[in-house]
Tab-separated table of C-alpha atoms in Angstrom:
chain	number	residue	atom	x	y	z
A	1	MET	CA	96.715	131.721	116.912
A	2	LYS	CA	94.694	129.331	118.776
A	3	ILE	CA	97.157	126.543	118.096
A	4	ASP	CA	99.607	127.885	120.258
A	5	THR	CA	97.483	128.347	122.669
A	6	TYR	CA	96.899	124.540	122.593
A	7	LEU	CA	100.560	123.663	123.277
A	8	GLN	CA	100.513	126.551	126.511
A	9	LEU	CA	97.011	124.635	127.850
A	10	LEU	CA	98.858	120.632	128.063
A	11	SER	CA	99.435	119.446	131.704
A	12	ASP	CA	103.040	118.850	132.818
A	13	THR	CA	103.015	115.312	131.556
A	14	GLU	CA	101.343	116.276	128.710
A	15	LYS	CA	103.843	118.450	127.882
A	16	LYS	CA	107.131	116.198	128.595
A	17	HIS	CA	105.791	114.443	125.175
A	18	SER	CA	104.616	117.273	123.023
A	19	PRO	CA	106.502	119.547	120.376
A	20	GLU	CA	107.844	122.872	121.255
A	21	LYS	CA	105.394	124.160	118.349
A	22	LEU	CA	102.754	123.531	115.653
A	23	PHE	CA	102.564	124.204	112.119
A	24	PHE	CA	99.048	123.949	110.480
A	25	ALA	CA	97.124	124.321	106.933
A	26	GLY	CA	93.402	123.993	107.267
A	27	ASP	CA	90.796	124.743	109.635
A	28	GLU	CA	92.459	124.585	113.346
A	29	ASN	CA	89.466	124.517	115.188
A	30	LEU	CA	89.213	120.666	114.575
A	31	LEU	CA	91.769	120.930	116.952
A	32	PHE	CA	89.530	122.125	119.439
A	33	ASP	CA	85.951	121.104	118.401
A	34	LYS	CA	84.578	117.871	119.239
A	35	ARG	CA	86.498	113.863	119.891
A	36	ARG	CA	89.379	113.301	118.033
A	37	VAL	CA	90.346	109.721	117.707
A	38	SER	CA	93.272	108.003	115.968
A	39	VAL	CA	93.386	105.304	113.823
A	40	VAL	CA	96.357	103.440	112.776
A	41	GLY	CA	97.964	100.583	111.346
A	42	SER	CA	100.087	98.729	108.616
A	43	ARG	CA	101.194	100.667	105.635
A	44	THR	CA	100.784	96.936	104.078
A	45	ALA	CA	97.469	97.109	104.801
A	46	SER	CA	95.586	93.718	103.649
A	47	LYS	CA	92.237	93.736	102.094
A	48	GLU	CA	90.661	92.639	105.514
A	49	GLY	CA	92.607	95.232	107.261
A	50	LEU	CA	91.023	97.969	104.682
A	51	LEU	CA	87.539	96.975	104.644
A	52	ARG	CA	88.132	96.981	108.525
A	53	ALA	CA	89.263	100.191	108.524
A	54	LYS	CA	86.190	101.219	106.498
A	55	ILE	CA	83.871	100.141	108.783
A	56	VAL	CA	85.645	101.442	111.877
A	57	VAL	CA	85.819	104.759	110.182
A	58	LYS	CA	82.340	105.013	109.258
A	59	ALA	CA	81.046	104.323	113.182
A	60	LEU	CA	83.096	106.797	114.579
A	61	VAL	CA	81.768	109.195	111.894
A	62	GLN	CA	78.415	108.293	112.737
A	63	HIS	CA	79.410	109.402	116.737
A	64	ASP	CA	80.575	112.425	115.428
A	65	ILE	CA	84.283	112.054	116.005
A	66	ILE	CA	87.079	113.695	113.607
A	67	ILE	CA	89.309	110.964	112.220
A	68	VAL	CA	93.198	111.653	112.916
A	69	SER	CA	95.823	109.764	111.360
A	70	GLY	CA	99.292	109.877	109.415
A	71	LEU	CA	98.869	109.984	105.813
A	72	ALA	CA	100.945	106.824	105.285
A	73	LYS	CA	100.118	104.440	102.988
A	74	GLY	CA	97.303	101.454	103.787
A	75	ILE	CA	95.089	101.763	107.114
A	76	ASP	CA	96.161	106.114	107.422
A	77	THR	CA	95.746	106.702	103.585
A	78	MET	CA	92.356	104.888	103.923
A	79	ALA	CA	90.872	106.104	107.271
A	80	HIS	CA	91.111	109.986	105.598
A	81	GLN	CA	90.087	108.927	102.519
A	82	ARG	CA	86.908	107.409	104.363
A	83	ALA	CA	86.074	110.034	106.832
A	84	ILE	CA	85.668	112.627	103.824
A	85	ALA	CA	83.582	110.437	101.202
A	86	LEU	CA	81.127	109.950	104.972
A	87	GLY	CA	81.416	113.878	105.177
A	88	GLY	CA	83.404	113.749	108.561
A	89	LYS	CA	86.169	115.658	109.492
A	90	THR	CA	89.843	114.297	109.274
A	91	ILE	CA	93.290	115.565	110.975
A	92	ALA	CA	96.637	114.490	109.165
A	93	VAL	CA	99.523	114.158	111.453
A	94	LEU	CA	102.635	114.239	109.155
A	95	GLY	CA	105.593	112.920	109.866
A	96	THR	CA	107.353	115.678	107.202
A	97	PRO	CA	107.057	119.603	107.092
A	98	LEU	CA	103.657	120.417	105.522
A	99	ASN	CA	105.427	121.292	102.218
A	100	LYS	CA	106.779	117.457	101.588
A	101	VAL	CA	104.787	114.685	101.277
A	102	TYR	CA	105.039	111.037	102.271
A	103	PRO	CA	104.196	109.074	100.022
A	104	ARG	CA	103.889	110.820	97.416
A	105	GLU	CA	100.928	109.759	95.687
A	106	ASN	CA	99.028	111.108	98.691
A	107	ALA	CA	99.759	114.603	97.389
A	108	PRO	CA	96.693	115.204	96.081
A	109	LEU	CA	94.586	113.859	99.588
A	110	LEU	CA	97.018	116.226	101.474
A	111	GLU	CA	95.695	119.676	99.736
A	112	VAL	CA	92.235	118.045	100.074
A	113	ILE	CA	92.701	118.111	103.419
A	114	LYS	CA	94.376	121.300	103.776
A	115	LYS	CA	91.926	122.899	101.833
A	116	GLY	CA	88.780	121.221	103.809
A	117	HIS	CA	90.254	119.605	107.035
A	118	LEU	CA	93.280	120.512	109.111
A	119	ALA	CA	97.130	119.172	108.287
A	120	ILE	CA	99.630	119.598	111.553
A	121	SER	CA	103.334	119.247	112.144
A	122	GLN	CA	105.811	119.649	114.061
A	123	PHE	CA	108.430	120.011	111.712
A	124	PRO	CA	109.260	123.560	109.777
A	125	GLU	CA	110.613	123.718	106.670
A	126	GLY	CA	113.242	122.646	105.855
A	127	TYR	CA	113.769	119.858	108.332
A	128	PRO	CA	115.158	116.880	106.687
A	129	SER	CA	113.212	113.903	106.345
A	130	GLN	CA	114.518	111.154	108.909
A	131	PRO	CA	113.010	107.872	109.775
A	132	LYS	CA	112.647	108.528	113.365
A	133	ASN	CA	110.423	111.844	112.448
A	134	PHE	CA	107.620	108.869	112.266
A	135	PRO	CA	107.097	107.707	115.974
A	136	ILE	CA	108.402	111.230	117.186
A	137	ARG	CA	104.713	111.901	114.870
A	138	ASN	CA	103.053	108.912	116.758
A	139	ARG	CA	103.487	110.570	119.890
A	140	THR	CA	101.890	113.619	118.435
A	141	MET	CA	98.675	111.695	116.883
A	142	ALA	CA	98.375	110.729	120.161
A	143	LEU	CA	98.394	113.525	121.960
A	144	ILE	CA	95.884	115.630	120.607
A	145	SER	CA	93.369	112.132	120.432
A	146	ASP	CA	90.979	111.248	122.802
A	147	ALA	CA	91.840	107.125	121.555
A	148	THR	CA	93.711	105.336	119.330
A	149	ILE	CA	92.196	102.224	117.630
A	150	ILE	CA	95.039	99.902	116.352
A	151	ILE	CA	93.319	98.027	112.859
A	152	GLU	CA	96.359	96.269	111.616
A	153	ALA	CA	99.361	95.761	112.523
A	154	THR	CA	102.761	93.488	112.623
A	155	GLU	CA	105.392	92.676	115.951
A	156	LYS	CA	108.103	95.270	113.892
A	157	SER	CA	105.260	97.508	112.840
A	158	GLY	CA	105.406	101.471	113.630
A	159	THR	CA	101.835	101.730	114.939
A	160	ARG	CA	102.788	100.293	118.206
A	161	HIS	CA	104.789	103.165	119.036
A	162	GLN	CA	101.814	104.837	119.283
A	163	GLY	CA	99.440	103.071	121.197
A	164	TRP	CA	102.216	102.941	124.100
A	165	GLU	CA	102.594	106.903	123.355
A	166	ALA	CA	98.668	107.016	123.655
A	167	LEU	CA	98.989	104.720	127.176
A	168	ARG	CA	101.280	106.644	128.466
A	169	LEU	CA	99.218	109.752	128.279
A	170	GLY	CA	96.378	108.223	129.658
A	171	ARG	CA	94.446	107.705	126.890
A	172	GLU	CA	92.326	105.146	125.461
A	173	VAL	CA	93.890	102.589	123.321
A	174	PHE	CA	91.717	99.793	121.498
A	175	ILE	CA	92.926	97.028	119.553
A	176	LEU	CA	91.656	94.858	116.614
A	177	GLU	CA	90.577	91.164	117.579
A	178	ASN	CA	92.325	90.243	114.602
A	179	VAL	CA	95.587	92.122	115.973
A	180	VAL	CA	94.903	91.022	119.584
A	181	ASN	CA	94.745	87.132	118.696
A	182	ASP	CA	98.086	87.212	116.253
A	183	PRO	CA	100.294	84.992	117.792
A	184	LYS	CA	103.497	86.748	116.005
A	185	VAL	CA	102.199	90.163	117.651
A	186	GLN	CA	103.511	90.240	121.619
A	187	TRP	CA	103.450	94.068	122.172
A	188	ALA	CA	99.456	93.665	121.420
A	189	LYS	CA	98.815	91.122	124.207
A	190	GLU	CA	101.167	93.515	126.255
A	191	MET	CA	99.188	96.583	126.148
A	192	MET	CA	96.196	94.726	127.121
A	193	ASP	CA	98.058	94.284	130.375
A	194	TYR	CA	98.681	98.090	130.705
A	195	GLY	CA	95.276	99.083	130.168
A	196	ALA	CA	94.197	98.721	126.234
A	197	GLN	CA	91.275	97.100	125.017
A	198	ILE	CA	90.072	94.535	122.543
A	199	LEU	CA	87.443	96.330	119.515
A	200	LEU	CA	84.835	94.146	118.800
A	201	ARG	CA	81.870	94.180	115.901
A	202	ASP	CA	79.906	94.008	118.765
A	203	ASN	CA	80.711	96.505	121.253
A	204	VAL	CA	81.769	99.333	118.659
A	205	ASP	CA	78.432	101.268	119.561
A	206	GLU	CA	78.697	101.207	123.267
A	207	VAL	CA	82.638	101.810	123.029
A	208	PHE	CA	82.443	105.176	120.702
A	209	GLU	CA	79.692	106.485	122.643
A	210	ASN	CA	81.690	106.121	125.839
A	211	ILE	CA	85.133	107.328	124.415
A	212	PRO	CA	85.513	110.171	127.423
A	213	TYR	CA	86.436	114.013	125.554
A	214	LEU	CA	89.421	114.251	127.474
A	215	THR	CA	90.463	116.585	125.500
A	216	SER	CA	87.592	118.795	126.193
A	217	LYS	CA	89.947	121.434	128.209
A	218	PHE	CA	90.759	123.006	124.409
A	219	GLU	CA	87.520	123.917	123.396
A	220	ASP	CA	86.747	125.143	126.942
A	221	ALA	CA	89.460	127.413	126.444
A	222	PHE	CA	87.897	129.780	124.058
């Protein structure tokens, strides 16, 4: 399968942070076609955060970029739904096996993604659901994406794991201005010191046009 070849093509640095195996349902070509950007944020998203997610996803789809997210409540759910509604493509990276859904209310959304998009998991059927699975999932999301965009998050948000993993892998990280300016969120400012950038309404098009296609080596293998 192509997805097995994907793991074989990882660099030594990437392999240190990669799963041994990926299970999938849907179109595995989405792991090779085009640029991919993770859109992540709070599970308890505000109305403003959900609106920002809509705006960002629309711009990404307009730039022919595949939307990656984690099927969680809040920002993740909005990212997947908006990409589908706009005729774009999306990849759901699960913190559960493919035959389990968390949260349960996203079961219909997962079925849509499995049929017309791509769902992947590093956890085999029967693997126990544990809180630690989700930060591990974030590492894989960062790995398969060319960049990560943080829409909304708190100081203790699991979203910060994704940002740090992306930076560690040499991927670009963009944080919305509202997160960076939140005095309660210290990690966002720390990420800026390590190369994360602020995503502003005024620079969205320029940023998305110039996101490097770091994962093109996988497409080039076929």
